[in-house]
Amino acid sequence: MDINELKDFIKIKPFLLNKAEFMKHDLVTDKNIFGRKFDFIICRNVLIYFNNTLQNKTLYMFWENLNDDGFLVIGFHESIMGAMALKFIKKGHCYFKKSINKL
């Protein structure tokens, strides 16, 4: 994965892109419909439009649906704050889910 903050893009390497599954999900009204765990979730430039309560609800849903040490990519101008920040480890522009044993 290549991240270029100046040009505001993320480029996924072809071998990863071929394994990707894209899903449409309404983060406001849908309950947890994923039904499985993921290694990688991208949700860029969405959280900035949510209030704190909805941000935390959405981040918790992502946290629940990430495998231990899975990672979440959010927008360059977004960050994880408050109690949810304790559930992730920030590495560059990615947030890694802390495994249950590390909480």
N, CA and C atoms as an extended XYZ file, in Angstrom:
309
Properties=species:S:1:pos:R:3:atomname:S:1:resname:S:1:resid:I:1 pbc="F F F"
N         0.851       -1.164        0.000 N   MET     1
C         0.000        0.000        0.000 CA  MET     1
C         0.897        1.227        0.000 C   MET     1
N         0.643        2.138       -0.896 N   ASP     2
C         1.371        3.404       -0.953 CA  ASP     2
C         0.436        4.514       -0.503 C   ASP     2
N         0.902        5.343        0.414 N   ILE     3
C         0.111        6.474        0.896 CA  ILE     3
C         0.843        7.744        0.526 C   ILE     3
N         0.147        8.652       -0.147 N   ASN     4
C         0.717        9.937       -0.532 CA  ASN     4
C        -0.173       11.028        0.033 C   ASN     4
N         0.246       11.577        1.167 N   GLU     5
C        -0.566       12.589        1.838 CA  GLU     5
C        -0.678       13.865        1.015 C   GLU     5
N         0.372       14.257        0.311 N   LEU     6
C         0.332       15.490       -0.477 CA  LEU     6
C        -0.703       15.419       -1.584 C   LEU     6
N        -0.821       14.279       -2.210 N   LYS     7
C        -1.797       14.115       -3.289 CA  LYS     7
C        -3.108       13.527       -2.777 C   LYS     7
N        -3.185       13.240       -1.468 N   ASP     8
C        -4.378       12.723       -0.808 CA  ASP     8
C        -4.904       11.458       -1.486 C   ASP     8
N        -4.041       10.459       -1.619 N   PHE     9
C        -4.512        9.192       -2.173 CA  PHE     9
C        -3.804        8.013       -1.520 C   PHE     9
N        -4.469        6.897       -1.614 N   ILE    10
C        -3.911        5.624       -1.177 CA  ILE    10
C        -3.978        4.696       -2.376 C   ILE    10
N        -2.877        4.051       -2.678 N   LYS    11
C        -2.832        3.115       -3.801 CA  LYS    11
C        -2.591        1.718       -3.243 C   LYS    11
N        -3.531        0.837       -3.525 N   ILE    12
C        -3.433       -0.538       -3.058 CA  ILE    12
C        -2.672       -1.361       -4.094 C   ILE    12
N        -1.718       -2.119       -3.643 N   LYS    13
C        -0.936       -2.960       -4.557 CA  LYS    13
C        -1.849       -4.027       -5.181 C   LYS    13
N        -1.594       -4.362       -6.458 N   PRO    14
C        -2.479       -5.286       -7.189 CA  PRO    14
C        -2.738       -6.620       -6.490 C   PRO    14
N        -1.724       -7.207       -5.853 N   PHE    15
C        -1.948       -8.504       -5.214 CA  PHE    15
C        -2.940       -8.396       -4.061 C   PHE    15
N        -3.016       -7.238       -3.408 N   LEU    16
C        -4.011       -7.029       -2.357 CA  LEU    16
C        -5.369       -6.684       -2.950 C   LEU    16
N        -5.365       -5.866       -3.964 N   LEU    17
C        -6.613       -5.430       -4.584 CA  LEU    17
C        -7.396       -6.619       -5.132 C   LEU    17
N        -6.696       -7.606       -5.653 N   ASN    18
C        -7.366       -8.796       -6.185 CA  ASN    18
C        -8.066       -9.606       -5.101 C   ASN    18
N        -7.669       -9.416       -3.853 N   LYS    19
C        -8.281      -10.144       -2.744 CA  LYS    19
C        -9.342       -9.308       -2.029 C   LYS    19
N        -9.520       -8.073       -2.462 N   ALA    20
C       -10.431       -7.148       -1.779 CA  ALA    20
C       -11.884       -7.468       -2.083 C   ALA    20
N       -12.705       -7.213       -1.083 N   GLU    21
C       -14.149       -7.295       -1.252 CA  GLU    21
C       -14.703       -5.936       -0.846 C   GLU    21
N       -15.425       -5.311       -1.733 N   PHE    22
C       -15.974       -3.991       -1.469 CA  PHE    22
C       -17.419       -4.144       -1.025 C   PHE    22
N       -17.765       -3.436        0.051 N   MET    23
C       -19.111       -3.528        0.599 CA  MET    23
C       -19.672       -2.133        0.813 C   MET    23
N       -20.936       -1.979        0.525 N   LYS    24
C       -21.633       -0.730        0.804 CA  LYS    24
C       -22.360       -0.920        2.127 C   LYS    24
N       -22.242        0.069        2.994 N   HIS    25
C       -22.800       -0.064        4.334 CA  HIS    25
C       -23.234        1.309        4.811 C   HIS    25
N       -24.437        1.423        5.346 N   ASP    26
C       -24.907        2.682        5.922 CA  ASP    26
C       -24.472        2.715        7.383 C   ASP    26
N       -23.481        3.508        7.671 N   LEU    27
C       -22.896        3.541        9.012 CA  LEU    27
C       -23.817        4.177       10.041 C   LEU    27
N       -24.822        4.916        9.595 N   VAL    28
C       -25.730        5.602       10.517 CA  VAL    28
C       -26.880        4.695       10.937 C   VAL    28
N       -27.494        4.009        9.995 N   THR    29
C       -28.719        3.270       10.313 CA  THR    29
C       -28.544        1.766       10.421 C   THR    29
N       -27.574        1.192        9.750 N   ASP    30
C       -27.424       -0.265        9.769 CA  ASP    30
C       -26.768       -0.726       11.059 C   ASP    30
N       -27.244       -1.843       11.534 N   LYS    31
C       -26.563       -2.496       12.648 CA  LYS    31
C       -25.372       -3.246       12.060 C   LYS    31
N       -24.674       -3.946       12.887 N   ASN    32
C       -23.513       -4.703       12.414 CA  ASN    32
C       -23.969       -5.809       11.463 C   ASN    32
N       -23.795       -5.585       10.165 N   ILE    33
C       -24.233       -6.570        9.183 CA  ILE    33
C       -23.062       -7.308        8.547 C   ILE    33
N       -21.856       -7.006        8.972 N   PHE    34
C       -20.705       -7.639        8.346 CA  PHE    34
C       -20.712       -9.151        8.573 C   PHE    34
N       -20.949       -9.568        9.812 N   GLY    35
C       -21.026      -10.986       10.115 CA  GLY    35
C       -19.707      -11.733       10.074 C   GLY    35
N       -18.614      -11.022       10.008 N   ARG    36
C       -17.295      -11.664       10.009 CA  ARG    36
C       -16.234      -10.633       10.345 C   ARG    36
N       -15.011      -11.104       10.499 N   LYS    37
C       -13.890      -10.229       10.846 CA  LYS    37
C       -13.068       -9.912        9.602 C   LYS    37
N       -12.428       -8.749        9.631 N   PHE    38
C       -11.614       -8.297        8.514 CA  PHE    38
C       -10.197       -7.997        8.986 C   PHE    38
N        -9.249       -8.089        8.065 N   ASP    39
C        -7.868       -7.705        8.337 CA  ASP    39
C        -7.659       -6.219        8.087 C   ASP    39
N        -8.535       -5.612        7.284 N   PHE    40
C        -8.288       -4.268        6.764 CA  PHE    40
C        -9.628       -3.610        6.447 C   PHE    40
N        -9.857       -2.424        6.996 N   ILE    41
C       -11.058       -1.642        6.689 CA  ILE    41
C       -10.609       -0.245        6.294 C   ILE    41
N       -11.133        0.253        5.187 N   ILE    42
C       -10.877        1.631        4.753 CA  ILE    42
C       -12.178        2.407        4.864 C   ILE    42
N       -12.141        3.510        5.575 N   CYS    43
C       -13.296        4.405        5.684 CA  CYS    43
C       -12.740        5.822        5.759 C   CYS    43
N       -12.524        6.419        4.600 N   ARG    44
C       -11.850        7.715        4.539 CA  ARG    44
C       -12.842        8.854        4.379 C   ARG    44
N       -12.581        9.923        5.123 N   ASN    45
C       -13.309       11.184        4.996 CA  ASN    45
C       -14.807       11.027        5.208 C   ASN    45
N       -15.155       10.211        6.183 N   VAL    46
C       -16.552       10.021        6.569 CA  VAL    46
C       -16.764       10.519        7.995 C   VAL    46
N       -15.877       10.123        8.889 N   LEU    47
C       -16.042       10.432       10.311 CA  LEU    47
C       -16.099       11.929       10.586 C   LEU    47
N       -15.470       12.737        9.754 N   ILE    48
C       -15.464       14.190        9.985 CA  ILE    48
C       -16.863       14.785        9.895 C   ILE    48
N       -17.799       14.067        9.289 N   TYR    49
C       -19.174       14.557        9.157 CA  TYR    49
C       -20.084       14.063       10.272 C   TYR    49
N       -19.557       13.228       11.174 N   PHE    50
C       -20.345       12.653       12.257 CA  PHE    50
C       -20.078       13.396       13.560 C   PHE    50
N       -21.099       13.439       14.434 N   ASN    51
C       -20.873       13.974       15.779 CA  ASN    51
C       -20.086       12.932       16.578 C   ASN    51
N       -19.661       13.302       17.785 N   ASN    52
C       -18.810       12.407       18.589 CA  ASN    52
C       -19.474       11.069       18.881 C   ASN    52
N       -20.769       11.094       19.176 N   THR    53
C       -21.479        9.855       19.492 CA  THR    53
C       -21.471        8.901       18.309 C   THR    53
N       -21.778        9.419       17.136 N   LEU    54
C       -21.811        8.580       15.936 CA  LEU    54
C       -20.403        8.131       15.526 C   LEU    54
N       -19.413        8.991       15.730 N   GLN    55
C       -18.028        8.583       15.461 CA  GLN    55
C       -17.655        7.387       16.329 C   GLN    55
N       -17.953        7.490       17.625 N   ASN    56
C       -17.604        6.403       18.547 CA  ASN    56
C       -18.354        5.121       18.218 C   ASN    56
N       -19.632        5.236       17.865 N   LYS    57
C       -20.426        4.060       17.481 CA  LYS    57
C       -19.805        3.385       16.261 C   LYS    57
N       -19.442        4.180       15.276 N   THR    58
C       -18.863        3.653       14.040 CA  THR    58
C       -17.501        3.021       14.306 C   THR    58
N       -16.665        3.712       15.067 N   LEU    59
C       -15.336        3.175       15.375 CA  LEU    59
C       -15.430        1.883       16.182 C   LEU    59
N       -16.403        1.815       17.093 N   TYR    60
C       -16.581        0.587       17.866 CA  TYR    60
C       -16.984       -0.563       16.943 C   TYR    60
N       -17.867       -0.280       15.978 N   MET    61
C       -18.273       -1.304       15.020 CA  MET    61
C       -17.066       -1.787       14.211 C   MET    61
N       -16.222       -0.849       13.781 N   PHE    62
C       -15.008       -1.242       13.056 CA  PHE    62
C       -14.112       -2.093       13.950 C   PHE    62
N       -13.930       -1.651       15.194 N   TRP    63
C       -13.071       -2.373       16.134 CA  TRP    63
C       -13.573       -3.801       16.335 C   TRP    63
N       -14.891       -3.959       16.503 N   GLU    64
C       -15.474       -5.287       16.688 CA  GLU    64
C       -15.256       -6.184       15.475 C   GLU    64
N       -15.203       -5.583       14.294 N   ASN    65
C       -15.142       -6.358       13.055 CA  ASN    65
C       -13.739       -6.488       12.483 C   ASN    65
N       -12.734       -6.001       13.194 N   LEU    66
C       -11.345       -6.192       12.778 CA  LEU    66
C       -10.752       -7.384       13.514 C   LEU    66
N        -9.983       -8.169       12.804 N   ASN    67
C        -9.193       -9.206       13.464 CA  ASN    67
C        -8.181       -8.534       14.384 C   ASN    67
N        -7.713       -9.264       15.403 N   ASP    68
C        -6.631       -8.728       16.228 CA  ASP    68
C        -5.474       -8.357       15.311 C   ASP    68
N        -4.911       -7.204       15.531 N   ASP    69
C        -3.829       -6.643       14.727 CA  ASP    69
C        -4.258       -6.293       13.302 C   ASP    69
N        -5.577       -6.306       13.035 N   GLY    70
C        -6.085       -5.797       11.762 CA  GLY    70
C        -5.953       -4.285       11.761 C   GLY    70
N        -6.086       -3.657       10.591 N   PHE    71
C        -5.922       -2.214       10.612 CA  PHE    71
C        -7.005       -1.467        9.866 C   PHE    71
N        -7.189       -0.243       10.330 N   LEU    72
C        -8.211        0.673        9.852 CA  LEU    72
C        -7.510        1.878        9.252 C   LEU    72
N        -7.941        2.276        8.059 N   VAL    73
C        -7.419        3.488        7.428 CA  VAL    73
C        -8.556        4.491        7.373 C   VAL    73
N        -8.321        5.666        7.952 N   ILE    74
C        -9.294        6.753        7.889 CA  ILE    74
C        -8.636        7.921        7.164 C   ILE    74
N        -9.380        8.992        6.955 N   GLY    75
C        -8.861       10.134        6.210 CA  GLY    75
C        -7.689       10.810        6.904 C   GLY    75
N        -6.896       11.520        6.121 N   PHE    76
C        -5.718       12.207        6.657 CA  PHE    76
C        -6.086       13.255        7.704 C   PHE    76
N        -7.282       13.818        7.618 N   HIS    77
C        -7.705       14.865        8.542 CA  HIS    77
C        -8.605       14.314        9.643 C   HIS    77
N        -8.654       13.001        9.767 N   GLU    78
C        -9.456       12.361       10.799 CA  GLU    78
C        -8.524       11.713       11.817 C   GLU    78
N        -9.039       11.556       13.024 N   SER    79
C        -8.259       10.875       14.055 CA  SER    79
C        -9.216       10.159       14.998 C   SER    79
N        -8.668        9.255       15.776 N   ILE    80
C        -9.455        8.522       16.758 CA  ILE    80
C        -9.140        9.119       18.119 C   ILE    80
N       -10.177        9.589       18.785 N   MET    81
C       -10.007       10.280       20.066 CA  MET    81
C       -10.806        9.557       21.154 C   MET    81
N       -10.610        9.991       22.381 N   GLY    82
C       -11.401        9.496       23.501 CA  GLY    82
C       -11.134        8.037       23.811 C   GLY    82
N       -12.173        7.369       24.331 N   ALA    83
C       -12.041        5.976       24.764 CA  ALA    83
C       -11.653        5.049       23.620 C   ALA    83
N       -12.119        5.338       22.412 N   MET    84
C       -11.793        4.469       21.276 CA  MET    84
C       -10.299        4.511       20.947 C   MET    84
N        -9.631        5.595       21.274 N   ALA    85
C        -8.190        5.702       21.005 CA  ALA    85
C        -7.408        4.644       21.784 C   ALA    85
N        -7.958        4.187       22.897 N   LEU    86
C        -7.288        3.161       23.701 CA  LEU    86
C        -7.366        1.781       23.059 C   LEU    86
N        -8.245        1.621       22.088 N   LYS    87
C        -8.436        0.325       21.439 CA  LYS    87
C        -7.615        0.173       20.158 C   LYS    87
N        -6.930        1.242       19.769 N   PHE    88
C        -6.147        1.228       18.534 CA  PHE    88
C        -4.730        1.731       18.803 C   PHE    88
N        -3.809        1.327       17.960 N   ILE    89
C        -2.436        1.837       17.982 CA  ILE    89
C        -2.223        2.559       16.667 C   ILE    89
N        -1.837        3.828       16.739 N   LYS    90
C        -1.627        4.605       15.517 CA  LYS    90
C        -0.222        4.364       14.978 C   LYS    90
N        -0.144        4.028       13.706 N   LYS    91
C         1.132        3.862       12.995 CA  LYS    91
C         1.000        4.617       11.685 C   LYS    91
N         1.581        5.795       11.611 N   GLY    92
C         1.448        6.609       10.405 CA  GLY    92
C         0.001        6.997       10.197 C   GLY    92
N        -0.545        6.637        9.050 N   HIS    93
C        -1.939        6.961        8.746 CA  HIS    93
C        -2.872        5.790        9.008 C   HIS    93
N        -2.357        4.724        9.598 N   CYS    94
C        -3.165        3.542        9.881 CA  CYS    94
C        -3.343        3.395       11.384 C   CYS    94
N        -4.445        2.787       11.751 N   TYR    95
C        -4.707        2.447       13.139 CA  TYR    95
C        -4.828        0.934       13.231 C   TYR    95
N        -4.016        0.326       14.082 N   PHE    96
C        -4.052       -1.115       14.275 CA  PHE    96
C        -4.903       -1.422       15.492 C   PHE    96
N        -5.724       -2.438       15.367 N   LYS    97
C        -6.541       -2.866       16.500 CA  LYS    97
C        -5.642       -3.535       17.524 C   LYS    97
N        -5.750       -3.089       18.756 N   LYS    98
C        -5.035       -3.770       19.829 CA  LYS    98
C        -5.734       -5.095       20.072 C   LYS    98
N        -4.975       -6.137       20.226 N   SER    99
C        -5.591       -7.428       20.528 CA  SER    99
C        -6.169       -7.368       21.936 C   SER    99
N        -7.130       -8.212       22.199 N   ILE   100
C        -7.802       -8.242       23.501 CA  ILE   100
C        -6.782       -8.383       24.626 C   ILE   100
N        -5.743       -9.167       24.413 N   ASN   101
C        -4.724       -9.393       25.444 CA  ASN   101
C        -3.924       -8.137       25.761 C   ASN   101
N        -3.920       -7.153       24.839 N   LYS   102
C        -3.120       -5.947       25.038 CA  LYS   102
C        -3.922       -4.792       25.614 C   LYS   102
N        -5.245       -4.970       25.795 N   LEU   103
C        -6.072       -3.877       26.322 CA  LEU   103
C        -5.935       -3.737       27.812 C   LEU   103
